[in-house]
XYZ file of C-alpha atoms in Angstrom:
356
model
C 38.359 63.283 -7.274
C 41.514 63.355 -5.144
C 39.595 65.223 -2.486
C 36.689 62.791 -2.691
C 38.872 59.660 -2.429
C 39.476 59.853 1.364
C 35.766 60.455 1.931
C 34.737 57.503 -0.251
C 37.270 55.265 1.484
C 35.802 56.189 4.870
C 32.208 55.336 3.882
C 32.342 51.523 4.458
C 33.455 51.749 8.113
C 31.033 54.613 8.740
C 28.169 52.590 7.263
C 29.212 49.598 9.352
C 29.052 51.735 12.487
C 25.643 53.106 11.510
C 24.157 49.672 10.714
C 22.137 48.192 13.587
C 23.740 45.264 15.385
C 22.187 41.926 14.521
C 19.713 40.856 17.166
C 19.390 37.244 18.242
C 16.585 35.446 20.044
C 18.158 32.338 21.599
C 15.954 29.450 22.685
C 16.360 26.218 24.640
C 14.146 23.155 24.995
C 14.862 21.008 28.062
C 13.649 17.514 28.928
C 14.550 16.258 32.423
C 13.609 12.775 33.558
C 14.825 10.179 36.022
C 14.483 7.473 33.369
C 18.019 8.515 32.343
C 19.265 7.043 35.636
C 16.835 4.093 35.710
C 14.526 5.553 38.344
C 10.938 6.826 38.543
C 10.139 8.656 41.781
C 10.326 11.962 43.684
C 11.223 14.672 41.141
C 10.521 12.548 38.079
C 10.019 14.849 35.077
C 10.426 18.413 33.869
C 9.904 19.957 30.435
C 10.598 23.566 29.526
C 10.962 25.909 26.587
C 12.869 29.163 27.059
C 13.676 32.118 24.827
C 15.676 35.281 25.510
C 16.423 38.765 24.196
C 18.919 41.439 25.143
C 16.984 44.672 25.513
C 16.276 47.639 27.740
C 13.510 47.164 30.286
C 10.636 49.283 28.958
C 7.704 48.657 31.313
C 7.237 51.111 34.211
C 7.076 48.267 36.763
C 10.201 46.651 35.281
C 12.092 49.952 35.414
C 11.184 50.621 39.038
C 12.058 47.073 40.093
C 15.434 47.043 38.340
C 16.279 50.547 39.597
C 15.511 49.490 43.169
C 17.626 46.323 42.924
C 20.519 48.114 41.212
C 20.662 50.782 43.921
C 21.448 47.981 46.369
C 23.884 45.970 44.223
C 25.670 48.610 42.152
C 24.404 47.691 38.681
C 23.114 50.104 36.045
C 19.359 49.675 35.579
C 19.581 51.559 32.259
C 21.770 48.893 30.625
C 20.473 46.170 28.349
C 19.308 43.159 30.328
C 19.139 39.575 29.143
C 15.419 38.927 29.557
C 14.491 35.250 29.495
C 10.962 33.839 29.268
C 10.257 30.262 30.329
C 7.214 28.015 30.120
C 7.397 24.576 31.683
C 5.899 21.741 33.679
C 7.232 19.857 36.721
C 5.970 16.606 38.229
C 6.677 14.671 41.432
C 5.590 11.149 42.442
C 6.123 8.613 45.244
C 8.410 5.619 44.752
C 5.614 3.171 43.945
C 3.568 4.723 41.132
C 1.524 1.505 40.692
C -0.104 1.924 44.129
C -3.448 3.826 43.900
C -3.740 4.192 47.706
C -2.446 7.222 49.662
C 1.244 6.897 50.614
C 1.737 9.240 53.613
C 5.360 8.155 54.178
C 6.430 8.889 50.592
C 6.772 11.929 48.333
C 3.334 13.410 47.519
C 1.993 13.358 43.988
C 2.294 16.907 42.665
C 2.590 18.882 39.446
C 2.955 22.469 38.291
C 2.626 24.429 35.040
C 4.511 27.734 35.170
C 5.647 30.865 33.404
C 8.863 32.496 34.590
C 10.730 35.637 33.576
C 14.401 36.358 34.387
C 16.322 39.616 34.196
C 20.109 39.124 34.038
C 22.117 42.315 34.674
C 25.884 42.798 34.654
C 27.394 44.604 37.621
C 30.896 44.194 36.163
C 32.824 41.644 34.101
C 33.077 39.568 37.279
C 29.657 40.016 38.870
C 26.016 39.651 37.809
C 22.531 39.939 39.303
C 19.507 37.858 38.288
C 15.955 38.860 39.234
C 13.177 36.360 38.571
C 9.421 36.117 38.938
C 7.331 32.952 38.548
C 3.584 32.344 38.308
C 2.205 28.833 38.017
C -0.735 26.471 38.427
C -0.284 23.737 41.039
C -2.531 20.685 41.260
C -4.775 18.765 38.827
C -5.133 21.812 36.573
C -1.372 21.556 35.897
C -2.119 18.398 33.815
C 0.817 16.432 35.277
C -1.284 13.240 35.315
C -2.018 13.487 31.599
C 1.576 14.424 30.773
C 3.083 11.510 32.729
C 0.700 8.999 31.173
C 1.667 10.267 27.690
C 5.412 10.179 28.456
C 5.227 6.689 29.951
C 3.231 5.279 27.045
C 4.954 6.969 24.108
C 8.473 7.979 25.218
C 9.866 5.962 28.144
C 7.712 2.786 27.883
C 7.177 2.850 31.676
C 4.243 1.551 33.781
C 1.045 3.593 33.909
C 0.871 5.767 37.077
C -2.126 4.891 39.285
C -2.196 7.411 42.150
C -2.652 10.877 40.679
C -6.041 11.249 42.408
C -3.976 11.657 45.617
C -2.068 14.708 44.372
C -1.759 18.108 46.048
C -4.780 20.304 45.250
C -5.160 23.286 42.918
C -3.506 26.600 43.746
C -1.937 29.632 42.100
C 1.813 29.486 42.742
C 3.899 32.666 42.990
C 7.627 33.005 43.637
C 10.245 35.766 43.430
C 13.983 35.011 43.246
C 17.138 37.104 43.542
C 20.602 35.752 42.742
C 24.043 37.350 42.905
C 26.949 35.620 41.161
C 30.645 36.540 41.498
C 33.719 35.225 39.716
C 36.355 33.351 41.687
C 38.662 33.278 38.678
C 40.645 30.836 36.588
C 41.836 27.918 38.707
C 43.832 26.044 36.058
C 45.149 26.776 32.582
C 45.421 29.892 30.431
C 42.368 32.224 30.179
C 43.122 32.642 26.456
C 43.222 28.894 25.900
C 41.840 25.905 27.838
C 41.098 26.713 31.468
C 39.059 25.764 34.519
C 36.928 28.742 35.506
C 34.800 29.177 38.629
C 32.243 31.383 40.353
C 30.215 31.371 43.555
C 26.656 32.551 44.067
C 23.878 33.020 46.558
C 20.166 32.914 45.825
C 17.059 33.754 47.841
C 13.534 32.670 46.853
C 10.240 33.595 48.485
C 6.685 32.522 47.702
C 4.113 29.775 48.077
C 6.045 27.496 45.668
C 9.373 27.574 47.491
C 10.863 29.778 50.196
C 14.586 29.092 50.522
C 18.143 30.431 50.589
C 21.027 28.829 48.689
C 24.762 29.146 48.219
C 26.692 27.376 45.473
C 29.838 26.946 43.383
C 29.960 26.649 39.579
C 32.882 25.331 37.535
C 33.480 25.181 33.797
C 36.384 23.712 31.840
C 36.475 25.147 28.330
C 38.305 27.288 25.773
C 38.621 31.113 25.992
C 35.928 31.618 28.586
C 34.566 34.950 29.845
C 35.667 35.908 33.349
C 32.284 35.219 34.929
C 30.844 31.705 34.920
C 27.080 32.174 34.719
C 26.115 28.568 35.245
C 23.841 26.509 33.050
C 21.364 28.986 31.679
C 19.457 26.300 29.817
C 18.384 24.226 32.817
C 15.064 24.438 34.614
C 15.645 27.348 36.934
C 13.201 26.364 39.660
C 15.969 23.960 40.637
C 19.139 25.510 39.220
C 20.749 28.796 38.252
C 20.019 31.405 35.548
C 18.719 30.558 32.073
C 20.294 31.292 28.657
C 24.065 31.623 29.028
C 25.166 35.215 28.493
C 28.689 34.642 27.174
C 31.058 37.351 26.050
C 31.495 37.155 22.261
C 34.827 35.535 21.467
C 36.026 34.613 17.971
C 36.949 31.006 17.340
C 40.713 30.962 17.079
C 42.938 28.375 15.389
C 43.661 25.588 17.818
C 40.381 25.980 19.725
C 38.920 22.823 18.250
C 37.308 20.265 20.532
C 38.476 16.668 20.065
C 40.461 17.823 17.022
C 37.339 19.121 15.235
C 37.649 22.774 14.220
C 33.867 23.231 13.958
C 33.039 21.945 17.462
C 33.132 23.758 20.796
C 32.828 21.787 24.030
C 32.888 22.455 27.749
C 32.472 20.473 30.952
C 30.421 21.970 33.786
C 29.919 21.169 37.440
C 27.761 22.755 40.127
C 27.445 22.241 43.892
C 24.595 23.886 45.816
C 23.441 23.821 49.433
C 19.917 25.092 50.202
C 18.108 25.922 53.426
C 14.426 25.321 52.667
C 11.740 26.895 54.842
C 8.843 25.790 52.635
C 8.345 23.574 49.572
C 4.773 23.126 48.322
C 5.657 19.815 46.648
C 6.630 18.329 50.039
C 4.650 20.407 52.550
C 1.381 20.853 50.655
C -0.515 24.100 50.191
C -0.759 26.704 52.917
C -3.883 26.252 55.089
C -4.940 22.992 53.393
C -4.892 19.376 54.534
C -2.830 18.166 51.572
C -0.631 15.057 51.420
C 2.722 16.016 52.947
C 5.886 14.600 54.489
C 8.356 15.649 57.172
C 10.620 17.782 54.974
C 14.264 18.500 55.770
C 15.693 22.001 56.045
C 19.063 21.371 54.361
C 19.193 19.960 50.825
C 22.243 19.597 48.552
C 22.431 19.309 44.749
C 25.432 18.297 42.664
C 25.451 18.223 38.868
C 27.807 17.429 35.991
C 27.262 18.490 32.399
C 28.707 18.337 28.899
C 27.928 21.143 26.444
C 28.578 20.893 22.696
C 28.146 23.845 20.326
C 28.823 24.822 16.706
C 30.460 28.261 17.112
C 31.019 28.854 13.389
C 27.362 28.372 12.513
C 24.201 30.367 13.170
C 20.697 28.954 13.340
C 19.047 31.878 11.589
C 18.309 34.719 14.026
C 18.385 32.317 16.979
C 22.173 32.142 17.362
C 24.732 29.380 17.848
C 23.238 25.848 17.988
C 24.121 23.717 21.011
C 23.195 20.553 22.889
C 23.795 19.862 26.567
C 23.656 16.689 28.654
C 23.481 16.896 32.444
C 23.165 14.555 35.431
C 21.986 15.881 38.813
C 21.888 14.207 42.215
C 19.921 15.615 45.152
C 20.221 14.596 48.777
C 17.210 13.205 50.617
C 14.578 15.945 51.094
C 12.356 14.376 53.771
C 12.180 11.879 56.626
C 9.909 8.840 56.756
C 9.572 5.382 58.309
C 11.195 4.048 55.133
C 14.167 6.436 54.814
C 14.368 7.748 51.237
C 17.764 7.866 49.579
C 19.267 10.473 47.311
C 17.425 11.068 44.048
C 18.917 11.625 40.608
C 17.808 12.569 37.128
C 19.257 13.361 33.725
C 18.540 16.206 31.336
C 19.019 16.966 27.681
C 18.749 20.502 26.328
C 18.869 21.574 22.670
C 18.667 25.081 21.327
C 20.646 28.106 20.177
C 22.605 30.612 22.256
C 23.972 34.134 21.883
C 27.006 33.935 19.553
């Protein structure tokens, strides 16, 4: 028995090492609408559901794509990627939605249903790469007219839209996106306590939905943050950064409570982005078609502020840590017209569960 005792004592840690790590499938449901800022024009509504897994890319096309990208950016294509799937709908309207006539000097009516897949890969603790592909339906088949009528009647109690027969026509939308994000570091505070963290990024998108190049800065004020700020991964990524936030796992330590509540985690986020836009189907219409369109601008800027609340000591089944996020975004004027349009703004609320 004396000889067996050391072996028996070593069994629990050995079994723990042999047991498979618990897998989580985070999800996020986002509702964006300009009703939050008492408006109803331009980009007016977006809904999206997203879910993610950490896994190895197993498809032959996925492997070749990731290997090709990683050869250029120094990542390991054989590592687990955070693969995020997204299904959503976007809609755009002119300022006066009660006018059934064409409005050539205002934002065209337009909508899109889409599916998007993101691959988030770590290059190091302070650098990441995101590869994204999107396929969508643009035009009446995207059902934006029906969705806006339902939202206005049953959710926001807004006037019935009258001009959807003027919308951009049907098309298959395709877009590929590549983003590289690098840490700037901790600007204020202690990395092991409350701190202001930051990162910068560039992003290039090409396709018949949007063709553009962007550069931006992300900031987050929170407790015990990972070195790399990945931006709001729950937002609608056709207009923002990556999807589900891929945080390093950090235990909740005594004194990390938000607002004096030990069970609550909170963080403030901010993002500034400048984009050079060569083509935007929602403003320029479809290629080779006489769609409603406006004189779009090349340079567009977005600024956003957000508040994220999470319950780090709880798990929502196999989905992960529950959270809710509120965000306000303002975008500079995107086009020129006889009646100069001002900046547009909208709010967003996202609920879901994240990687613990």
